[in-house]
GROMACS .gro file of C-alpha atoms in nm:
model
  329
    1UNK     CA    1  -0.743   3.053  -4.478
    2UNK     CA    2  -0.376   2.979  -4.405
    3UNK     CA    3  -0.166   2.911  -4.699
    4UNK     CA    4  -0.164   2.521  -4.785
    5UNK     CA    5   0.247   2.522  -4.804
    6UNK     CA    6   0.327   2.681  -4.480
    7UNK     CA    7   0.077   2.485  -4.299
    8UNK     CA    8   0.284   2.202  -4.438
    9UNK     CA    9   0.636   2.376  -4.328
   10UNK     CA   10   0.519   2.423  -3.993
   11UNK     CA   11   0.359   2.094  -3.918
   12UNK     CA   12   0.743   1.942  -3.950
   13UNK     CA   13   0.922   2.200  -3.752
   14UNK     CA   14   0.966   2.069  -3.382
   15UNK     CA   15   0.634   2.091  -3.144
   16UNK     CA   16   0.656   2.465  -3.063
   17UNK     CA   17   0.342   2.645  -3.005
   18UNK     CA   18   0.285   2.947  -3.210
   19UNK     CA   19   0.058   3.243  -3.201
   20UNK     CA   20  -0.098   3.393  -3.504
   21UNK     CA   21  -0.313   3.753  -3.565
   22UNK     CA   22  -0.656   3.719  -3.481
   23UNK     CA   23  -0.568   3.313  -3.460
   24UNK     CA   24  -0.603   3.061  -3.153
   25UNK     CA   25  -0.254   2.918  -3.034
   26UNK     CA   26  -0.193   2.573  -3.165
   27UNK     CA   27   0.080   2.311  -3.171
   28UNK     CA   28   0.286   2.230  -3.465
   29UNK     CA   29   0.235   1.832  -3.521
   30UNK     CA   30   0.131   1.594  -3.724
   31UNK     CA   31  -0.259   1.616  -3.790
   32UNK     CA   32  -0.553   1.395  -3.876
   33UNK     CA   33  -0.815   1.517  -4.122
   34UNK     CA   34  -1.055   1.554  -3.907
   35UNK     CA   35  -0.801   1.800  -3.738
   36UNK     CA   36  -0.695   2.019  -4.044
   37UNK     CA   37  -1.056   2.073  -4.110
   38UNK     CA   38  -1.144   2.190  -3.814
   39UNK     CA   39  -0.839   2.400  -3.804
   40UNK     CA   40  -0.909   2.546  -4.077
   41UNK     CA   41  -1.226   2.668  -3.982
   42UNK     CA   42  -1.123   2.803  -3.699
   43UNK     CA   43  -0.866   3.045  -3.895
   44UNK     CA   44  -1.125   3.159  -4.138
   45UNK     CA   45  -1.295   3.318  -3.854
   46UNK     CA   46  -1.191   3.726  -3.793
   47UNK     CA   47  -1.257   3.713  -3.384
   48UNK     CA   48  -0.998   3.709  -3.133
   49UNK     CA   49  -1.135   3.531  -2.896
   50UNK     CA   50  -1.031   3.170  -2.827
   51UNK     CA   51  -1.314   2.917  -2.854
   52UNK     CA   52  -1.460   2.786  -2.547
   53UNK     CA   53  -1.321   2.418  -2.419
   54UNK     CA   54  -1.661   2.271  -2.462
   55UNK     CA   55  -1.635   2.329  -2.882
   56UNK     CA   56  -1.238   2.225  -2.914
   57UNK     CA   57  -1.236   1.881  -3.066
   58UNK     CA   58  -1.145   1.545  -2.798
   59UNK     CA   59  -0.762   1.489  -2.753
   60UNK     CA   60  -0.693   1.161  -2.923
   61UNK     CA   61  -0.413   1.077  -2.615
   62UNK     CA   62  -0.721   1.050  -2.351
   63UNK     CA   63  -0.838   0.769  -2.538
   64UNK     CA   64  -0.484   0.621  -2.611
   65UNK     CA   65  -0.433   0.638  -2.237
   66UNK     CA   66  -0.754   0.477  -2.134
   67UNK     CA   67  -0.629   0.155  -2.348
   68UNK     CA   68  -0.298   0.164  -2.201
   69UNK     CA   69  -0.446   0.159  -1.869
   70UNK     CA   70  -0.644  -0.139  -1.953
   71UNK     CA   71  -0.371  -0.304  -2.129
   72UNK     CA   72  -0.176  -0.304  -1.767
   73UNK     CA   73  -0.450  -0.381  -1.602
   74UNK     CA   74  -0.477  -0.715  -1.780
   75UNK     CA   75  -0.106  -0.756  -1.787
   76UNK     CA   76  -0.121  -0.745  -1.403
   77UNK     CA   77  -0.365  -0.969  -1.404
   78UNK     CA   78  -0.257  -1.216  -1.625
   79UNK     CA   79   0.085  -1.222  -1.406
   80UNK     CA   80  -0.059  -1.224  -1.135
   81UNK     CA   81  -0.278  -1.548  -1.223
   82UNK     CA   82  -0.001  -1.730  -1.319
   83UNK     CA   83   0.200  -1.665  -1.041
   84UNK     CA   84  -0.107  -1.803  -0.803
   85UNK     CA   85  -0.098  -2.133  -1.032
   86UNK     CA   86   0.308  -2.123  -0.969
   87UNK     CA   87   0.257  -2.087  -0.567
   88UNK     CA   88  -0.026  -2.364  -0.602
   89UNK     CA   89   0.218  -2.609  -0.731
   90UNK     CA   90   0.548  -2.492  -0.587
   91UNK     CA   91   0.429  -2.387  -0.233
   92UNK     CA   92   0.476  -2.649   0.117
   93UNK     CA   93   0.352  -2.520   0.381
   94UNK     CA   94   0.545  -2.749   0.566
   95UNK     CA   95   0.834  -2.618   0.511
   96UNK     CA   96   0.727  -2.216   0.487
   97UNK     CA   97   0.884  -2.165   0.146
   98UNK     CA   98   0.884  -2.285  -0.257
   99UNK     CA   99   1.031  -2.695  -0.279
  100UNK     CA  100   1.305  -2.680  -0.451
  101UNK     CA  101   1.384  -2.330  -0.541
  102UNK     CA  102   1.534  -2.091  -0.260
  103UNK     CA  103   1.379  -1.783  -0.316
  104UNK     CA  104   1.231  -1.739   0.006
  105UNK     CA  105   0.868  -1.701   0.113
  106UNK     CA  106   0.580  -1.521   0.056
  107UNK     CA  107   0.427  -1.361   0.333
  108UNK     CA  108   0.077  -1.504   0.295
  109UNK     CA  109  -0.190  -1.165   0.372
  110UNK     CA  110  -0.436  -1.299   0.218
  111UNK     CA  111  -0.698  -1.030   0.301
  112UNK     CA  112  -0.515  -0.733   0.295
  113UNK     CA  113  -0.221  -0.515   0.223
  114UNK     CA  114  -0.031  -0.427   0.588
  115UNK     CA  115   0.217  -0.121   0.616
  116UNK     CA  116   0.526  -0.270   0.774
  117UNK     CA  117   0.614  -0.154   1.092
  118UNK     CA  118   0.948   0.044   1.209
  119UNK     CA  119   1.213  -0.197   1.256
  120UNK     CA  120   1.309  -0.284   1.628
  121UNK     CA  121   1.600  -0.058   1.749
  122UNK     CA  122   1.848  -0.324   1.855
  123UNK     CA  123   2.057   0.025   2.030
  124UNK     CA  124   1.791   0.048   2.282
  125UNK     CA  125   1.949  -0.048   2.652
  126UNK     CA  126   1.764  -0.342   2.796
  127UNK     CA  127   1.572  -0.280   3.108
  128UNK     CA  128   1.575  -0.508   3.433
  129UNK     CA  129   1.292  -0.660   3.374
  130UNK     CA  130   1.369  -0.706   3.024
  131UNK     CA  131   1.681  -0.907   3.091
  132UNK     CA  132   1.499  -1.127   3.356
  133UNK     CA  133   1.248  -1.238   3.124
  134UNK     CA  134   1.513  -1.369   2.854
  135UNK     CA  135   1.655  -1.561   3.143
  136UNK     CA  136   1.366  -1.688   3.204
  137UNK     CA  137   1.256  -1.771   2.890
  138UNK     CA  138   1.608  -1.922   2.812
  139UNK     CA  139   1.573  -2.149   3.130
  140UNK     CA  140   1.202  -2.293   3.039
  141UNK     CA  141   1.288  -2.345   2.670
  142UNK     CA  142   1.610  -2.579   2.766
  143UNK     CA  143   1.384  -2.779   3.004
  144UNK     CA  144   1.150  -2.796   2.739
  145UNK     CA  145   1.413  -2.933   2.509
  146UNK     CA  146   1.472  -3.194   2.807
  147UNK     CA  147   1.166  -3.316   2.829
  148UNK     CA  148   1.115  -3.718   2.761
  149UNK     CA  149   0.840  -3.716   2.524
  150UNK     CA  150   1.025  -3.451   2.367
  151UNK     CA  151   1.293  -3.688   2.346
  152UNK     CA  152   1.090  -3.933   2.154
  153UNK     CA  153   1.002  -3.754   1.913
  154UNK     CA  154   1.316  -3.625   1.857
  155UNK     CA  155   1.390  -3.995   1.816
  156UNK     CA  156   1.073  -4.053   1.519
  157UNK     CA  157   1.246  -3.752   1.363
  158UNK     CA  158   1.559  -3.956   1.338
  159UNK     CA  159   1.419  -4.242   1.232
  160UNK     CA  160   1.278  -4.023   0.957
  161UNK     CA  161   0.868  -4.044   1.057
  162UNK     CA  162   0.854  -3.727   1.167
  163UNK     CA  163   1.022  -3.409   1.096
  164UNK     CA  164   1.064  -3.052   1.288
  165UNK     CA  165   0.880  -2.782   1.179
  166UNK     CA  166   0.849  -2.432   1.222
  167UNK     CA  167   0.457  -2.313   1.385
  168UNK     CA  168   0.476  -1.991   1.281
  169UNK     CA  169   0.669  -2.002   0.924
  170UNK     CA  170   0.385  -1.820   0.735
  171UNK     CA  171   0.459  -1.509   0.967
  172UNK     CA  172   0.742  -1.200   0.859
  173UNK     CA  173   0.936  -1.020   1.116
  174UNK     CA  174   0.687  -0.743   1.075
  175UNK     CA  175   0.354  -0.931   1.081
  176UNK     CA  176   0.453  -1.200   1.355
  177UNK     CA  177   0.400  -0.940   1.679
  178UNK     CA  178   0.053  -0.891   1.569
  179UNK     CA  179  -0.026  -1.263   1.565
  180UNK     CA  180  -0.183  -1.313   1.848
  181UNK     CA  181  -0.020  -1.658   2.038
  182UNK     CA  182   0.341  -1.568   1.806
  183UNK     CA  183   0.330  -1.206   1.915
  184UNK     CA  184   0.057  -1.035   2.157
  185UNK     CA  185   0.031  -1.344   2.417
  186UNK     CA  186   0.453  -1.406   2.368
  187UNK     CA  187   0.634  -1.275   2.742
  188UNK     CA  188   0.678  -1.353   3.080
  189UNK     CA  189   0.388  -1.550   3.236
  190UNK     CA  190   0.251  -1.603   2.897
  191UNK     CA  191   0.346  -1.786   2.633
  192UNK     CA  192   0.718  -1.738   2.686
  193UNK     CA  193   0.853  -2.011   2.475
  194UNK     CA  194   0.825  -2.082   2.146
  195UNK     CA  195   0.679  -2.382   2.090
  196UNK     CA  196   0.808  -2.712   1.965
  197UNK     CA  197   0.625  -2.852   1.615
  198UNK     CA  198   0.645  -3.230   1.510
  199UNK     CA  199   0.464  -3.299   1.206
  200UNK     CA  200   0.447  -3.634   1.027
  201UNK     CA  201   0.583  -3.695   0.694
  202UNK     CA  202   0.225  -3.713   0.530
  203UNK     CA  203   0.103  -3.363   0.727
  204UNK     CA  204  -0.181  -3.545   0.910
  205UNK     CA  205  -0.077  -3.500   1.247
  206UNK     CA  206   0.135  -3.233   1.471
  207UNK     CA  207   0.244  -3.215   1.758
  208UNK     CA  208   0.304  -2.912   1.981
  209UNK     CA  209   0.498  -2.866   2.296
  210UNK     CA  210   0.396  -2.537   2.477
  211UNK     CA  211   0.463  -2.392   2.829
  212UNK     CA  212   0.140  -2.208   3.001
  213UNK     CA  213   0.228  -1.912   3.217
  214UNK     CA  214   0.032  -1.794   3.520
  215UNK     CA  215  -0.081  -1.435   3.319
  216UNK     CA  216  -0.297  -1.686   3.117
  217UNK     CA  217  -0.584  -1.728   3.375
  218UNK     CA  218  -0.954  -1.689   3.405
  219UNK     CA  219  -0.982  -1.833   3.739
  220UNK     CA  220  -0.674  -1.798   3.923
  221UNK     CA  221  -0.400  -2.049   3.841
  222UNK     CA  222  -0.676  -2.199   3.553
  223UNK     CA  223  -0.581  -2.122   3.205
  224UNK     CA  224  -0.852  -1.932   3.058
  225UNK     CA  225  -1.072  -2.138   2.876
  226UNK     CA  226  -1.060  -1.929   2.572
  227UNK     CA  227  -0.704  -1.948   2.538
  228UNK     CA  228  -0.726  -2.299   2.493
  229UNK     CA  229  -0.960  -2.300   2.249
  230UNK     CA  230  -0.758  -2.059   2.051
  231UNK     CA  231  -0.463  -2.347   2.096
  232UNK     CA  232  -0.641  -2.618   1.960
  233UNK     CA  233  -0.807  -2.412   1.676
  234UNK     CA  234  -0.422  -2.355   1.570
  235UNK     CA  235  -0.321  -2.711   1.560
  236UNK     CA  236  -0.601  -2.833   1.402
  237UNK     CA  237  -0.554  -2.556   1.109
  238UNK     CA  238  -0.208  -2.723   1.074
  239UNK     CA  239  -0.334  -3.004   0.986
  240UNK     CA  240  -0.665  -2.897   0.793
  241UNK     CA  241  -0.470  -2.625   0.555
  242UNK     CA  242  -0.174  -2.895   0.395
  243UNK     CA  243  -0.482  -3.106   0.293
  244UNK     CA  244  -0.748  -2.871   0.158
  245UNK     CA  245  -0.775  -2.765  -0.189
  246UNK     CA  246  -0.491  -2.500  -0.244
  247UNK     CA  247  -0.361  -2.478   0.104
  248UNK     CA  248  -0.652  -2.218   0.169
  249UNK     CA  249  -0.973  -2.311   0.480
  250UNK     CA  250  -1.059  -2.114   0.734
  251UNK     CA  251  -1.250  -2.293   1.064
  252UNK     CA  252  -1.652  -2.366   1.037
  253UNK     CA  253  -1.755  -2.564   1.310
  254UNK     CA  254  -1.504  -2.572   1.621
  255UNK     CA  255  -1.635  -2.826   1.902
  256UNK     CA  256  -1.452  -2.807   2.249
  257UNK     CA  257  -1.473  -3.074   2.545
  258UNK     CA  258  -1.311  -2.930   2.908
  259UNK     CA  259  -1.220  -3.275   3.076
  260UNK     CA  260  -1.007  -3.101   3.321
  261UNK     CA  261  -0.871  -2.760   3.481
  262UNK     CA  262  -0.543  -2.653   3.296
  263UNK     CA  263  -0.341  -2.523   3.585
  264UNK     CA  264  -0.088  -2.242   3.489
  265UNK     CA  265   0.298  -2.280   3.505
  266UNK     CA  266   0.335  -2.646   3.331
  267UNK     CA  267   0.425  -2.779   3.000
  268UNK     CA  268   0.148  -2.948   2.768
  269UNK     CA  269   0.162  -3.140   2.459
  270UNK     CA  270  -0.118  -3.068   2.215
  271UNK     CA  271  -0.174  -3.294   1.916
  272UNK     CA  272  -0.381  -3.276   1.616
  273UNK     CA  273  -0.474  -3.537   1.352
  274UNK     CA  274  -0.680  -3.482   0.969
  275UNK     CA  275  -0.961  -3.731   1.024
  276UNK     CA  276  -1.089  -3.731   0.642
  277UNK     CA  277  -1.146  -3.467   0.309
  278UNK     CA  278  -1.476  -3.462   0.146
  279UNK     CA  279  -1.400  -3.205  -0.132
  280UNK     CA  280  -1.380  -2.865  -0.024
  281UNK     CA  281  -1.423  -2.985   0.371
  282UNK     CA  282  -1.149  -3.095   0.655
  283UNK     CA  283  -1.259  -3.305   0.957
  284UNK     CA  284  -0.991  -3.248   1.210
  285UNK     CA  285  -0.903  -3.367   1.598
  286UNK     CA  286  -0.738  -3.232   1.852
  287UNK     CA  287  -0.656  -3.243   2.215
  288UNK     CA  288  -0.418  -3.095   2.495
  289UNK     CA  289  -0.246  -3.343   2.767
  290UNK     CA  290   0.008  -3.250   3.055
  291UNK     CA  291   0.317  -3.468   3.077
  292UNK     CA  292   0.149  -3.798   3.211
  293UNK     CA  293  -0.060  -3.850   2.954
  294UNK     CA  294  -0.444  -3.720   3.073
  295UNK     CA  295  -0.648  -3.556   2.847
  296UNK     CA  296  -0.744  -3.223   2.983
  297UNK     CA  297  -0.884  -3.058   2.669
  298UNK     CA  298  -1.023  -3.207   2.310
  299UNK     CA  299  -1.241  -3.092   2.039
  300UNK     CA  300  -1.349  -3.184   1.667
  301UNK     CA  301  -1.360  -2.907   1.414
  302UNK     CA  302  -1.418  -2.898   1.054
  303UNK     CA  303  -1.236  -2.635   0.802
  304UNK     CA  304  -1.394  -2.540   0.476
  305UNK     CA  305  -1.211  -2.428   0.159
  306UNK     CA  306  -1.350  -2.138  -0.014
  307UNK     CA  307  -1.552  -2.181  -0.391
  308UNK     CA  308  -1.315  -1.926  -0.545
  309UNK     CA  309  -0.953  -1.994  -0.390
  310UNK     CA  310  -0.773  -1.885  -0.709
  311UNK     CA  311  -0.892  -1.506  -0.632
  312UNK     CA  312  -0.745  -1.490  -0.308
  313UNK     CA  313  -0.426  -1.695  -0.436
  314UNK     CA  314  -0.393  -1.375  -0.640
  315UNK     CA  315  -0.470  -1.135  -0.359
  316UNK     CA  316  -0.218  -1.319  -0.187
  317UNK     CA  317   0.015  -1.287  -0.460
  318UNK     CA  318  -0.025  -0.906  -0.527
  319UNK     CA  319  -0.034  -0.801  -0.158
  320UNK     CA  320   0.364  -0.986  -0.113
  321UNK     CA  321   0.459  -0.855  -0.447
  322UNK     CA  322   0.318  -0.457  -0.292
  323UNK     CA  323   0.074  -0.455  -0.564
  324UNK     CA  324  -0.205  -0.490  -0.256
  325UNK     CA  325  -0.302  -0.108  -0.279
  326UNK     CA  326  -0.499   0.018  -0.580
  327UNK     CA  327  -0.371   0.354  -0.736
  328UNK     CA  328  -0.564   0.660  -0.711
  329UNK     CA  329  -0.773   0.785  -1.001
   0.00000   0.00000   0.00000
């Protein structure tokens, strides 16, 4: 057995691992009793041979670590919780960022984590047909801007009913051209211009000016039918999300009433109204119209709130903080 007093010295030197006659490397540190015991049984024994890793005694730091783990883990959580209950209070969706504090916005992936994409190359020459589509595109949206019911709203804005807002404000530079009516069905002969949002001060009703290009069809020079259902299930969300329990629904029950073939290559006005709340349920309206007023399309949906909104508050949280992506065991 190893002299009592220089186990002692060499337990305070600096960890430095030593090797010993017909004795099993070890590191000079401080040791429990459990340790020292079965240290010292280890040096009474005359073999050279190291004992197997199945009969050396469990490294107290594995456990440590598993508690530290935890203890972040709960941290996170904690955080993360309270910075759901901060967005839940703080957030308008009306205006696409926190009331009262500029610190930006969120970008709201609820479901997921999304790698960004590479940034557009603004060096990159722009092609013929490139440049003929801004033109275009320029040329609609200051008609649009012309336009008399466009004007009169304008004029509710002013007289401080109403107020501009932005359709797609929940959307990031990267996520946007992966939306599919801000960034798949946006270009010449689509949905070339961005489209003009009028909400009401209470966020019960929108409006929506759009312009419906000709590379929209089912039947030639018809708007596809499914397109416009796609339009009215936006504007109805608009109004449905503001006033449902923590901004969060997604669409149940979507009704839709064709009165009357959209033809392609015309402005429409689509409008949407919040009907009533019963708990974790929005009843919503919508319809489209051309410029002289006739209904052409309609429907009545209903959005429901999920039971557990605080979880994906957090998701939501996490995934625009880049804490969306678990790390590997």
């Amino acid at each position: 057995m190893m002299n009592p007093r220089i186990h002692r010295a060499l337990t305070r030197l600096p960890q430095t691992s030593f090797r010993t006659a017909g004795a099993t490397p070890f590191t000079c540190k401080r040791q429990s009793p459990l340790q020292q015991s079965l240290y010292s049984t280890a040096n009474t024994s005359t073999s050279n041979v190291s004992p197997s890793p199945s009969s050396r005694a469990p490294s107290p730091s594995s456990s440590s670590s598993r508690f530290s783990n935890w203890i972040q883990r709960i941290t996170l959580m904690s955080a993360s919780a309270a910075a759901g209950a901060f967005v839940y209070a703080k957030f308008d969706p009306a205006i696409g960022g926190f009331s009262g504090l500029p610190i930006g916005k969120l970008q709201p992936t609820i479901l997921g984590t999304e790698e960004p994409d590479e940034p557009f190359d603004s060096t990159s020459p722009v092609t013929e047909d490139k440049a003929k589509e801004m033109k275009k595109s320029v040329l609609l949206e200051h008609e649009m801007h012309q336009l008399e019911l466009v004007h009169q709203y304008k004029d509710k804005v002013a007289e401080g009913e109403w107020k501009e807002g932005d359709p797609y404000f929940f959307l990031t530079d990267h996520t946007k051209k992966h939306n599919l009516t801000a960034g798949a069905l946006r270009g010449e002969n689509m949905l070339s211009v961005r489209p003009l949002k009028f909400e009401r001060k209470d966020k019960k009703a929108i409006v929506l000016f759009l312009h419906l290009g000709r590379s929209l069809c089912g039947h030639d020079k018809i708007i596809h039918g499914g397109l416009l259902a796609t339009l009215l299930d936006e504007a109805t969300g608009m109004v449905a999300l503001p006033n449902l329990p923590f901004h969060i629904g997604f669409t149940a029950n979507l009704n839709v009433n064709y009165r009357r073939p959209v033809t392609a290559d015309q402005f429409v006005m689509v409008t949407a109204e919040f009907e009533k709340g019963e708990g974790r349920k929005g009843y919503t309206k919508a319809s489209i119209k051309d410029l002289d007023g006739n209904t052409l399309v309609e429907c009545t949906a209903l959005y429901v709130s999920p039971k557990n909104p605080v979880s994906m508050i957090v998701n939501f949280v996490k995934n625009s903080l880049g804490f969306g992506t678990s790390p590997a065991a």
